[in-house]
């Protein structure tokens, strides 16, 4: 008979402890291969596909789309093997010990399933045993038993049916733990004094979902708010001389006409942004300075760059790429702003490489992809990397590594049609440069009033790492490069 393995949500790394199920890629009863993606999840960093380390038949899924699961919670169960006992193959092969570290735990199903024992050697589970979210799994097992999907599916269906019959015959008080995966569901039930054992779950195998708890809460609320029967209301005599006062609008109707309050959970990307911005405001004593700059010469230089060489010259250089290159040159002159603060050691840590983050607004929210080693790139290379990361951000395919490790952030809020802003520093960085829209404005140029392309630049900096003189020098150098791009020739 097949042996059922429970595949749990693996450690996502980068300090991430939970993920939201976006889309299931398999159904119960489907035959899956080793390393086949089975579910698409969204973390606070990115959206990734989770590959399953086992090959077999899917017997159960845990969690509906939209459910948030913590690391270590069950994702699905897979029936592996045919007749005889099987053992999981994974970390034990490399001497690491328990198979739980691979994200899967054996769950005995059917009579005698555990009698073979892990050490019987009767067979091997079809599993790679090495799950890395978004990056596939490790090398497959050298020896594995081939199983016909038709025979496996029939055997699994028989054992699942038998297990369900046994479960139905056991009283509720001795059936073991409540069928709840999400800690949010348990917390919600505790807040409203709900007994989860009295609820019938609508999820796979009776799993209690958040919608089930919310439905029960609504039922309790409606029952408590139900009008008291007329027979139970004591009659109150009113003197004939006192006229009855009738409200112009019935209270019930007025309440029904009021719009319902909408509650939006702070989770996923929105939750991560909220946590990071709040921490930045709590920990960093920031200050902001700004300056208007004449960007006419910068725009002319960009036009000349993109027209030189014709179509064979390659992709166009964007304004953002030029500003990013200016930032790297400015950080070379003012390294104080490419640093972070170690609170425990009470030290300012100056960083040798510039990993330049740039704010990108997507349908999933605000994300900050990072251009690695920007100090070693020219404008064309930076522009190509920005274009690649922006496309990955729009499709939700950024990896956690592409969203972390930034040392300085460039925020082009001019794309929203605004002139200025006071950016919030991207913790734990020390500064952020904001760029407004470039628009024609009256400007004194060479002693005469003229219409020029003007942009507002703002720098928000951590006052612990430097004083206003350093921040002002950085911003003035950036403005000089914008007004006279030839200044950059000294550092190119």
CSV table of C-alpha atoms in Angstrom, one decimal:
chain,number,residue,atom,x,y,z
A,1,UNK,CA,0.0,0.0,0.0
A,2,UNK,CA,1.2,3.6,-0.5
A,3,UNK,CA,2.6,5.6,2.3
A,4,UNK,CA,1.5,9.2,2.7
A,5,UNK,CA,4.0,12.0,3.2
A,6,UNK,CA,3.1,15.4,4.6
A,7,UNK,CA,4.9,18.3,2.8
A,8,UNK,CA,5.2,21.3,5.0
A,9,UNK,CA,5.8,25.0,4.0
A,10,UNK,CA,9.6,25.1,4.1
A,11,UNK,CA,11.9,27.8,5.6
A,12,UNK,CA,11.7,30.7,3.2
A,13,UNK,CA,14.9,32.4,4.4
A,14,UNK,CA,15.5,36.2,4.7
A,15,UNK,CA,13.7,36.2,8.1
A,16,UNK,CA,10.4,35.4,6.5
A,17,UNK,CA,8.1,33.3,8.7
A,18,UNK,CA,4.8,33.1,6.7
A,19,UNK,CA,3.4,33.1,3.2
A,20,UNK,CA,0.0,33.5,1.6
A,21,UNK,CA,-1.4,30.9,-0.8
A,22,UNK,CA,-2.0,32.7,-4.1
A,23,UNK,CA,-2.8,29.8,-6.4
A,24,UNK,CA,-2.8,26.1,-6.2
A,25,UNK,CA,-1.2,24.4,-9.2
A,26,UNK,CA,-2.4,20.9,-8.4
A,27,UNK,CA,-5.7,19.3,-7.4
A,28,UNK,CA,-6.4,16.4,-5.0
A,29,UNK,CA,-6.0,13.2,-7.0
A,30,UNK,CA,-3.4,14.7,-9.4
A,31,UNK,CA,-0.2,12.7,-10.0
A,32,UNK,CA,2.9,14.9,-9.3
A,33,UNK,CA,6.5,14.4,-10.1
A,34,UNK,CA,9.5,15.1,-7.9
A,35,UNK,CA,10.3,18.9,-7.9
A,36,UNK,CA,7.1,19.8,-9.6
A,37,UNK,CA,5.7,23.2,-8.5
A,38,UNK,CA,2.5,22.5,-6.5
A,39,UNK,CA,1.5,26.0,-5.1
A,40,UNK,CA,2.3,29.6,-5.7
A,41,UNK,CA,2.8,31.6,-2.5
A,42,UNK,CA,3.3,35.3,-1.8
A,43,UNK,CA,5.7,36.4,0.9
A,44,UNK,CA,6.5,39.8,2.1
A,45,UNK,CA,9.4,39.8,-0.4
A,46,UNK,CA,8.2,38.2,-3.6
A,47,UNK,CA,5.8,35.7,-5.3
A,48,UNK,CA,7.4,32.3,-5.8
A,49,UNK,CA,6.4,28.7,-6.7
A,50,UNK,CA,7.0,26.0,-4.2
A,51,UNK,CA,8.2,22.7,-5.6
A,52,UNK,CA,7.3,19.4,-3.9
A,53,UNK,CA,10.1,17.0,-3.0
A,54,UNK,CA,7.9,13.9,-3.5
A,55,UNK,CA,6.5,12.1,-6.5
A,56,UNK,CA,3.1,10.5,-6.1
A,57,UNK,CA,-0.6,11.2,-5.8
A,58,UNK,CA,-1.9,14.3,-4.0
A,59,UNK,CA,-4.3,13.2,-1.3
A,60,UNK,CA,-5.1,16.4,0.5
A,61,UNK,CA,-4.4,20.2,0.4
A,62,UNK,CA,-4.3,22.4,3.4
A,63,UNK,CA,-5.4,26.0,3.0
A,64,UNK,CA,-7.6,27.8,0.5
A,65,UNK,CA,-6.3,30.5,-1.8
A,66,UNK,CA,-5.8,33.6,0.2
A,67,UNK,CA,-5.0,31.7,3.4
A,68,UNK,CA,-1.8,32.8,5.2
A,69,UNK,CA,0.3,29.9,6.6
A,70,UNK,CA,3.3,30.0,8.9
A,71,UNK,CA,6.5,28.2,8.1
A,72,UNK,CA,6.2,24.5,9.1
A,73,UNK,CA,2.5,24.3,8.5
A,74,UNK,CA,1.2,21.5,6.3
A,75,UNK,CA,0.8,22.3,2.6
A,76,UNK,CA,-0.3,19.0,1.2
A,77,UNK,CA,0.0,15.2,1.5
A,78,UNK,CA,1.3,12.9,-1.2
A,79,UNK,CA,0.9,9.2,-1.4
A,80,UNK,CA,4.2,7.6,-2.4
A,81,UNK,CA,5.1,4.1,-3.4
A,82,UNK,CA,3.1,0.9,-3.9
A,83,UNK,CA,3.1,-2.3,-1.8
A,84,UNK,CA,5.4,-2.5,1.2
A,85,UNK,CA,6.8,0.0,3.6
A,86,UNK,CA,8.7,3.0,2.3
A,87,UNK,CA,11.1,5.4,3.9
A,88,UNK,CA,11.7,9.1,3.2
A,89,UNK,CA,15.0,9.9,1.5
A,90,UNK,CA,16.6,13.3,2.2
A,91,UNK,CA,18.7,14.8,4.9
A,92,UNK,CA,19.5,11.3,6.4
A,93,UNK,CA,21.5,10.6,3.3
A,94,UNK,CA,23.8,13.5,4.0
A,95,UNK,CA,24.1,12.7,7.7
A,96,UNK,CA,21.8,15.6,8.9
A,97,UNK,CA,19.4,13.4,10.8
A,98,UNK,CA,15.6,13.9,10.7
A,99,UNK,CA,13.6,14.0,7.5
A,100,UNK,CA,11.6,16.9,9.0
A,101,UNK,CA,14.3,19.3,8.0
A,102,UNK,CA,13.5,18.6,4.4
A,103,UNK,CA,10.0,19.9,4.8
A,104,UNK,CA,8.2,16.6,4.8
A,105,UNK,CA,7.1,14.2,7.6
A,106,UNK,CA,5.8,10.6,7.2
A,107,UNK,CA,2.2,10.2,8.2
A,108,UNK,CA,1.0,6.6,8.5
A,109,UNK,CA,-2.2,5.8,6.7
A,110,UNK,CA,-4.1,2.5,6.8
A,111,UNK,CA,-3.4,-0.6,8.9
A,112,UNK,CA,0.2,-1.7,9.1
A,113,UNK,CA,1.5,1.4,7.4
A,114,UNK,CA,4.1,1.9,10.1
A,115,UNK,CA,5.0,-1.7,10.5
A,116,UNK,CA,7.6,-1.7,7.8
A,117,UNK,CA,9.6,0.9,9.6
A,118,UNK,CA,11.9,3.5,8.2
A,119,UNK,CA,14.8,1.1,8.6
A,120,UNK,CA,13.3,-1.9,6.9
A,121,UNK,CA,14.8,-1.0,3.6
A,122,UNK,CA,11.9,-2.4,1.7
A,123,UNK,CA,11.7,0.6,-0.6
A,124,UNK,CA,12.5,4.2,-0.9
A,125,UNK,CA,10.1,7.2,-1.2
A,126,UNK,CA,10.3,9.1,-4.4
A,127,UNK,CA,11.6,12.4,-2.9
A,128,UNK,CA,14.5,14.8,-3.6
A,129,UNK,CA,14.3,15.9,0.1
A,130,UNK,CA,15.8,19.3,-0.5
A,131,UNK,CA,13.3,22.2,-0.9
A,132,UNK,CA,14.3,25.7,-1.7
A,133,UNK,CA,11.5,28.1,-2.5
A,134,UNK,CA,11.8,29.5,-5.9
A,135,UNK,CA,14.9,27.7,-6.8
A,136,UNK,CA,13.8,24.1,-7.3
A,137,UNK,CA,15.2,21.2,-5.3
A,138,UNK,CA,18.3,19.2,-5.2
A,139,UNK,CA,19.4,16.2,-7.1
A,140,UNK,CA,16.9,13.3,-7.4
A,141,UNK,CA,17.4,10.0,-5.5
A,142,UNK,CA,19.6,7.6,-7.4
A,143,UNK,CA,17.3,4.6,-6.8
A,144,UNK,CA,13.5,4.8,-6.8
A,145,UNK,CA,10.7,2.5,-7.5
A,146,UNK,CA,8.5,3.3,-10.5
A,147,UNK,CA,4.8,3.2,-9.7
A,148,UNK,CA,1.9,3.2,-12.2
A,149,UNK,CA,-0.2,6.3,-11.5
A,150,UNK,CA,-3.5,4.4,-12.1
A,151,UNK,CA,-2.7,1.7,-9.6
A,152,UNK,CA,-1.5,4.2,-7.0
A,153,UNK,CA,-4.5,6.4,-7.4
A,154,UNK,CA,-6.9,3.5,-6.9
A,155,UNK,CA,-5.0,2.3,-3.8
A,156,UNK,CA,-4.8,5.7,-2.3
A,157,UNK,CA,-8.6,6.3,-2.8
A,158,UNK,CA,-9.4,3.1,-1.0
A,159,UNK,CA,-7.2,3.9,2.0
A,160,UNK,CA,-8.5,7.5,2.2
A,161,UNK,CA,-12.1,6.2,2.2
A,162,UNK,CA,-11.3,3.7,4.9
A,163,UNK,CA,-9.6,6.3,7.0
A,164,UNK,CA,-12.6,8.6,6.7
A,165,UNK,CA,-14.9,5.8,7.8
A,166,UNK,CA,-12.8,5.2,10.9
A,167,UNK,CA,-12.7,8.9,11.7
A,168,UNK,CA,-16.5,9.1,11.4
A,169,UNK,CA,-17.0,6.2,13.8
A,170,UNK,CA,-14.8,7.8,16.6
A,171,UNK,CA,-16.5,10.3,18.9
A,172,UNK,CA,-15.6,14.0,18.5
A,173,UNK,CA,-14.0,14.1,22.0
A,174,UNK,CA,-11.3,11.6,21.0
A,175,UNK,CA,-10.6,12.4,17.4
A,176,UNK,CA,-7.4,14.3,18.2
A,177,UNK,CA,-6.5,17.9,17.4
A,178,UNK,CA,-9.0,20.3,15.8
A,179,UNK,CA,-8.6,20.6,12.0
A,180,UNK,CA,-7.2,24.1,12.0
A,181,UNK,CA,-3.9,25.1,10.3
A,182,UNK,CA,-3.8,28.9,10.4
A,183,UNK,CA,-2.9,30.5,13.8
A,184,UNK,CA,-5.0,33.5,12.7
A,185,UNK,CA,-8.1,31.3,12.6
A,186,UNK,CA,-7.4,30.0,16.1
A,187,UNK,CA,-6.8,33.6,17.4
A,188,UNK,CA,-10.0,34.8,15.8
A,189,UNK,CA,-12.0,32.0,17.4
A,190,UNK,CA,-10.5,32.7,20.9
A,191,UNK,CA,-11.3,36.4,20.6
A,192,UNK,CA,-15.0,35.5,20.1
A,193,UNK,CA,-15.1,32.6,22.5
A,194,UNK,CA,-15.9,30.1,19.7
A,195,UNK,CA,-15.4,26.3,20.3
A,196,UNK,CA,-13.7,25.1,17.1
A,197,UNK,CA,-14.8,21.5,17.8
A,198,UNK,CA,-18.4,22.6,17.2
A,199,UNK,CA,-17.6,24.0,13.7
A,200,UNK,CA,-17.8,22.0,10.5
A,201,UNK,CA,-14.9,23.0,8.2
A,202,UNK,CA,-15.5,23.7,4.5
A,203,UNK,CA,-11.9,23.0,3.5
A,204,UNK,CA,-10.3,19.8,2.3
A,205,UNK,CA,-10.8,16.9,4.8
A,206,UNK,CA,-12.9,19.2,7.0
A,207,UNK,CA,-10.2,21.8,7.5
A,208,UNK,CA,-11.7,24.8,9.3
A,209,UNK,CA,-11.0,28.0,7.4
A,210,UNK,CA,-11.2,31.6,8.3
A,211,UNK,CA,-14.4,32.0,6.4
A,212,UNK,CA,-16.0,29.3,8.6
A,213,UNK,CA,-15.1,31.1,11.8
A,214,UNK,CA,-16.3,34.5,10.4
A,215,UNK,CA,-19.6,32.9,9.3
A,216,UNK,CA,-20.1,31.5,12.9
A,217,UNK,CA,-19.3,34.9,14.3
A,218,UNK,CA,-21.8,36.6,12.1
A,219,UNK,CA,-24.4,34.0,13.1
A,220,UNK,CA,-23.7,34.7,16.8
A,221,UNK,CA,-23.9,38.5,16.2
A,222,UNK,CA,-27.1,38.3,14.3
A,223,UNK,CA,-28.6,36.1,17.0
A,224,UNK,CA,-27.6,38.5,19.8
A,225,UNK,CA,-29.0,41.5,17.8
A,226,UNK,CA,-32.3,39.8,17.0
A,227,UNK,CA,-35.3,41.9,18.1
A,228,UNK,CA,-37.0,40.9,21.3
A,229,UNK,CA,-40.4,39.2,20.8
A,230,UNK,CA,-43.4,41.5,21.3
A,231,UNK,CA,-44.8,39.2,24.0
A,232,UNK,CA,-41.7,39.7,26.1
A,233,UNK,CA,-41.8,43.5,26.0
A,234,UNK,CA,-43.5,45.0,29.0
A,235,UNK,CA,-46.3,47.4,28.2
A,236,UNK,CA,-45.7,51.0,29.1
A,237,UNK,CA,-48.6,53.3,29.6
A,238,UNK,CA,-48.3,56.7,28.0
A,239,UNK,CA,-50.6,59.6,29.1
A,240,UNK,CA,-53.0,60.6,26.4
A,241,UNK,CA,-51.8,64.2,26.8
A,242,UNK,CA,-48.3,63.4,25.7
A,243,UNK,CA,-48.1,63.0,21.9
A,244,UNK,CA,-46.0,60.1,20.6
A,245,UNK,CA,-42.8,61.3,18.9
A,246,UNK,CA,-42.0,59.6,15.6
A,247,UNK,CA,-38.5,59.9,14.2
A,248,UNK,CA,-38.4,61.2,10.7
A,249,UNK,CA,-36.2,58.2,9.6
A,250,UNK,CA,-36.6,54.8,11.2
A,251,UNK,CA,-33.4,53.9,13.2
A,252,UNK,CA,-33.2,50.4,11.6
A,253,UNK,CA,-33.5,51.9,8.1
A,254,UNK,CA,-30.9,54.5,8.9
A,255,UNK,CA,-28.5,51.9,10.2
A,256,UNK,CA,-29.0,49.7,7.1
A,257,UNK,CA,-28.3,52.6,4.8
A,258,UNK,CA,-24.9,53.3,6.4
A,259,UNK,CA,-21.9,52.0,4.5
A,260,UNK,CA,-20.1,49.1,6.1
A,261,UNK,CA,-16.6,49.6,7.5
A,262,UNK,CA,-14.0,47.9,5.4
A,263,UNK,CA,-11.1,46.2,7.1
A,264,UNK,CA,-8.0,45.4,5.0
A,265,UNK,CA,-5.4,43.0,6.7
A,266,UNK,CA,-1.9,44.4,6.8
A,267,UNK,CA,-0.1,41.4,5.4
A,268,UNK,CA,2.0,40.4,2.4
A,269,UNK,CA,3.8,43.2,0.7
A,270,UNK,CA,1.6,45.9,2.3
A,271,UNK,CA,2.3,44.5,5.8
A,272,UNK,CA,6.1,44.4,5.1
A,273,UNK,CA,6.1,48.0,3.9
A,274,UNK,CA,4.1,49.1,6.9
A,275,UNK,CA,6.5,47.4,9.3
A,276,UNK,CA,9.6,48.7,7.7
A,277,UNK,CA,8.3,52.3,7.4
A,278,UNK,CA,7.1,52.3,11.0
A,279,UNK,CA,10.5,51.0,12.2
A,280,UNK,CA,12.3,53.6,10.2
A,281,UNK,CA,10.3,56.4,11.8
A,282,UNK,CA,10.8,54.9,15.3
A,283,UNK,CA,14.5,54.3,15.1
A,284,UNK,CA,16.0,56.8,12.6
A,285,UNK,CA,16.2,60.6,13.4
A,286,UNK,CA,15.8,61.7,9.9
A,287,UNK,CA,16.1,65.2,8.3
A,288,UNK,CA,15.4,66.4,4.8
A,289,UNK,CA,17.0,69.0,2.5
A,290,UNK,CA,16.0,69.8,-1.0
A,291,UNK,CA,17.1,72.0,-4.0
A,292,UNK,CA,15.7,72.9,-7.4
A,293,UNK,CA,18.0,72.1,-10.4
A,294,UNK,CA,18.0,73.0,-14.0
A,295,UNK,CA,17.9,69.6,-15.8
A,296,UNK,CA,17.9,71.0,-19.4
A,297,UNK,CA,21.5,70.0,-20.1
A,298,UNK,CA,20.9,66.5,-18.6
A,299,UNK,CA,18.0,66.0,-20.9
A,300,UNK,CA,20.0,67.2,-23.9
A,301,UNK,CA,22.9,64.9,-23.0
A,302,UNK,CA,20.5,61.9,-22.7
A,303,UNK,CA,19.0,62.7,-26.1
A,304,UNK,CA,22.5,62.9,-27.6
A,305,UNK,CA,23.5,59.5,-26.0
A,306,UNK,CA,20.4,57.8,-27.4
A,307,UNK,CA,20.7,59.2,-30.9
A,308,UNK,CA,24.4,58.4,-31.3
A,309,UNK,CA,25.1,55.2,-33.1
A,310,UNK,CA,21.6,54.7,-34.4
A,311,UNK,CA,19.5,51.5,-33.8
A,312,UNK,CA,22.7,49.5,-33.3
A,313,UNK,CA,23.7,51.4,-30.2
A,314,UNK,CA,21.5,49.3,-28.0
A,315,UNK,CA,18.7,50.1,-25.5
A,316,UNK,CA,17.9,53.7,-24.7
A,317,UNK,CA,19.5,55.2,-21.6
A,318,UNK,CA,16.7,56.3,-19.1
A,319,UNK,CA,16.7,59.4,-17.0
A,320,UNK,CA,16.6,57.1,-13.9
A,321,UNK,CA,19.7,55.3,-15.1
A,322,UNK,CA,21.6,58.7,-15.4
A,323,UNK,CA,20.4,59.7,-11.9
A,324,UNK,CA,21.5,56.4,-10.5
A,325,UNK,CA,25.0,56.9,-12.0
A,326,UNK,CA,25.1,60.3,-10.5
A,327,UNK,CA,24.2,58.9,-7.1
A,328,UNK,CA,27.1,56.4,-7.3
A,329,UNK,CA,29.5,59.2,-8.1
A,330,UNK,CA,28.1,61.3,-5.2
A,331,UNK,CA,28.4,58.4,-2.8
A,332,UNK,CA,32.0,57.9,-3.7
A,333,UNK,CA,32.6,61.5,-2.6
A,334,UNK,CA,30.4,61.3,0.5
A,335,UNK,CA,30.6,57.7,1.7
A,336,UNK,CA,29.0,58.6,5.0
A,337,UNK,CA,25.6,58.3,3.3
A,338,UNK,CA,26.4,54.7,2.1
A,339,UNK,CA,26.3,53.3,5.6
A,340,UNK,CA,24.1,51.8,8.4
A,341,UNK,CA,24.0,52.1,12.2
A,342,UNK,CA,24.7,49.2,14.5
A,343,UNK,CA,22.7,50.1,17.6
A,344,UNK,CA,24.1,47.3,19.8
A,345,UNK,CA,27.7,48.2,19.1
A,346,UNK,CA,26.9,51.9,18.8
A,347,UNK,CA,28.9,52.1,15.6
A,348,UNK,CA,28.4,53.6,12.1
A,349,UNK,CA,29.2,50.9,9.6
A,350,UNK,CA,30.4,52.3,6.2
A,351,UNK,CA,29.8,49.9,3.4
A,352,UNK,CA,32.3,49.4,0.5
A,353,UNK,CA,29.8,48.5,-2.2
A,354,UNK,CA,26.8,50.5,-3.4
A,355,UNK,CA,23.8,48.2,-3.7
A,356,UNK,CA,21.4,50.8,-5.2
A,357,UNK,CA,17.7,50.3,-4.5
A,358,UNK,CA,15.0,52.0,-6.5
A,359,UNK,CA,11.3,52.3,-5.6
A,360,UNK,CA,8.9,50.6,-8.1
A,361,UNK,CA,5.2,50.8,-7.8
A,362,UNK,CA,3.4,47.5,-8.8
A,363,UNK,CA,-0.1,46.1,-8.6
A,364,UNK,CA,1.1,44.2,-5.5
A,365,UNK,CA,2.3,47.4,-3.9
A,366,UNK,CA,5.6,49.3,-3.4
A,367,UNK,CA,8.7,47.2,-3.8
A,368,UNK,CA,12.4,48.2,-3.9
A,369,UNK,CA,14.5,46.0,-6.2
A,370,UNK,CA,18.3,46.3,-5.7
A,371,UNK,CA,21.0,46.9,-8.4
A,372,UNK,CA,24.0,45.0,-7.0
A,373,UNK,CA,27.4,46.6,-7.2
A,374,UNK,CA,26.1,49.8,-8.8
A,375,UNK,CA,29.4,51.6,-8.2
A,376,UNK,CA,31.1,49.3,-10.8
A,377,UNK,CA,28.5,49.9,-13.5
A,378,UNK,CA,28.1,52.6,-16.1
A,379,UNK,CA,24.8,54.3,-17.0
A,380,UNK,CA,24.0,51.7,-19.7
A,381,UNK,CA,24.6,48.7,-17.5
A,382,UNK,CA,22.6,50.3,-14.6
A,383,UNK,CA,19.7,51.0,-17.0
A,384,UNK,CA,19.6,47.5,-18.3
A,385,UNK,CA,19.5,46.1,-14.8
A,386,UNK,CA,16.8,48.5,-13.8
A,387,UNK,CA,14.7,47.5,-16.8
A,388,UNK,CA,15.1,43.8,-16.0
A,389,UNK,CA,14.2,44.2,-12.3
A,390,UNK,CA,11.3,46.5,-13.1
A,391,UNK,CA,9.8,43.9,-15.5
A,392,UNK,CA,10.3,41.2,-12.8
A,393,UNK,CA,8.6,43.4,-10.3
A,394,UNK,CA,5.6,43.9,-12.5
A,395,UNK,CA,5.1,40.2,-13.0
A,396,UNK,CA,5.7,39.4,-9.3
A,397,UNK,CA,8.8,37.3,-10.1
A,398,UNK,CA,11.4,39.1,-8.0
A,399,UNK,CA,13.4,36.8,-5.8
A,400,UNK,CA,14.0,37.6,-2.1
A,401,UNK,CA,17.7,38.2,-3.0
A,402,UNK,CA,16.7,40.9,-5.5
A,403,UNK,CA,14.7,42.7,-2.8
A,404,UNK,CA,17.2,42.8,0.0
A,405,UNK,CA,20.6,44.1,0.9
A,406,UNK,CA,20.3,47.7,-0.5
A,407,UNK,CA,22.6,50.4,0.9
A,408,UNK,CA,21.0,53.5,-0.7
A,409,UNK,CA,17.7,54.1,-2.4
A,410,UNK,CA,16.7,56.3,-5.3
A,411,UNK,CA,13.0,57.2,-5.3
A,412,UNK,CA,11.6,58.7,-8.6
A,413,UNK,CA,8.2,59.9,-7.4
A,414,UNK,CA,8.0,62.3,-10.4
A,415,UNK,CA,6.3,59.5,-12.3
A,416,UNK,CA,3.2,60.3,-10.2
A,417,UNK,CA,3.2,63.9,-11.4
A,418,UNK,CA,4.4,65.5,-8.2
A,419,UNK,CA,7.2,68.0,-7.7
A,420,UNK,CA,8.4,67.2,-4.2
A,421,UNK,CA,8.2,64.8,-1.2
A,422,UNK,CA,9.9,64.0,2.1
A,423,UNK,CA,10.9,60.3,1.6
A,424,UNK,CA,11.0,57.9,4.5
A,425,UNK,CA,14.4,56.1,4.7
A,426,UNK,CA,14.4,52.5,3.7
A,427,UNK,CA,15.5,51.0,7.0
A,428,UNK,CA,18.4,50.1,7.8
A,429,UNK,CA,19.9,52.4,5.1
A,430,UNK,CA,21.1,55.9,6.0
A,431,UNK,CA,19.6,58.0,3.1
A,432,UNK,CA,17.2,58.2,0.2
A,433,UNK,CA,17.3,60.6,-2.8
A,434,UNK,CA,13.9,61.7,-4.1
A,435,UNK,CA,13.4,63.0,-7.6
A,436,UNK,CA,10.3,65.0,-8.7
A,437,UNK,CA,8.9,65.5,-12.1
A,438,UNK,CA,11.0,67.4,-14.7
A,439,UNK,CA,8.8,70.2,-16.1
A,440,UNK,CA,9.3,73.5,-18.0
A,441,UNK,CA,9.5,76.4,-15.6
A,442,UNK,CA,10.7,80.0,-15.7
A,443,UNK,CA,14.4,80.1,-14.7
A,444,UNK,CA,17.1,82.6,-14.7
A,445,UNK,CA,19.7,81.3,-17.2
A,446,UNK,CA,22.9,83.2,-17.9
A,447,UNK,CA,21.4,86.4,-16.5
A,448,UNK,CA,18.2,86.2,-18.4
A,449,UNK,CA,14.7,84.8,-17.8
A,450,UNK,CA,14.1,81.6,-19.8
A,451,UNK,CA,12.0,78.5,-19.9
A,452,UNK,CA,14.1,75.6,-18.6
A,453,UNK,CA,13.5,72.0,-17.6
A,454,UNK,CA,13.5,72.1,-13.8
A,455,UNK,CA,13.4,69.2,-11.3
A,456,UNK,CA,13.2,69.3,-7.5
A,457,UNK,CA,15.7,67.0,-5.6
A,458,UNK,CA,15.2,66.0,-2.0
A,459,UNK,CA,17.5,64.1,0.3
A,460,UNK,CA,16.3,62.4,3.5
A,461,UNK,CA,19.2,61.3,5.7
A,462,UNK,CA,20.0,59.7,9.0
A,463,UNK,CA,21.3,62.5,11.2
A,464,UNK,CA,23.3,60.0,13.3
A,465,UNK,CA,25.6,59.2,10.4
A,466,UNK,CA,26.4,62.8,9.3
A,467,UNK,CA,25.5,66.4,9.8
A,468,UNK,CA,23.8,68.9,7.5
A,469,UNK,CA,27.0,69.9,5.9
A,470,UNK,CA,27.7,66.4,4.5
A,471,UNK,CA,24.1,66.0,3.4
A,472,UNK,CA,24.1,69.4,1.7
A,473,UNK,CA,27.4,68.7,0.0
A,474,UNK,CA,26.0,65.4,-1.4
A,475,UNK,CA,22.8,67.0,-2.7
A,476,UNK,CA,24.7,69.9,-4.2
A,477,UNK,CA,27.0,67.6,-6.1
A,478,UNK,CA,24.0,65.7,-7.4
A,479,UNK,CA,22.4,69.0,-8.5
A,480,UNK,CA,25.6,70.1,-10.2
A,481,UNK,CA,25.8,66.9,-12.2
A,482,UNK,CA,22.2,67.4,-13.2
A,483,UNK,CA,22.8,70.9,-14.3
A,484,UNK,CA,26.2,70.2,-15.9
A,485,UNK,CA,26.6,66.6,-16.9
A,486,UNK,CA,30.2,67.2,-17.9
A,487,UNK,CA,31.0,67.3,-14.1
A,488,UNK,CA,30.6,63.5,-14.2
A,489,UNK,CA,33.5,63.2,-16.7
A,490,UNK,CA,35.9,63.6,-13.8
A,491,UNK,CA,34.8,60.3,-12.3
A,492,UNK,CA,33.9,58.2,-15.4
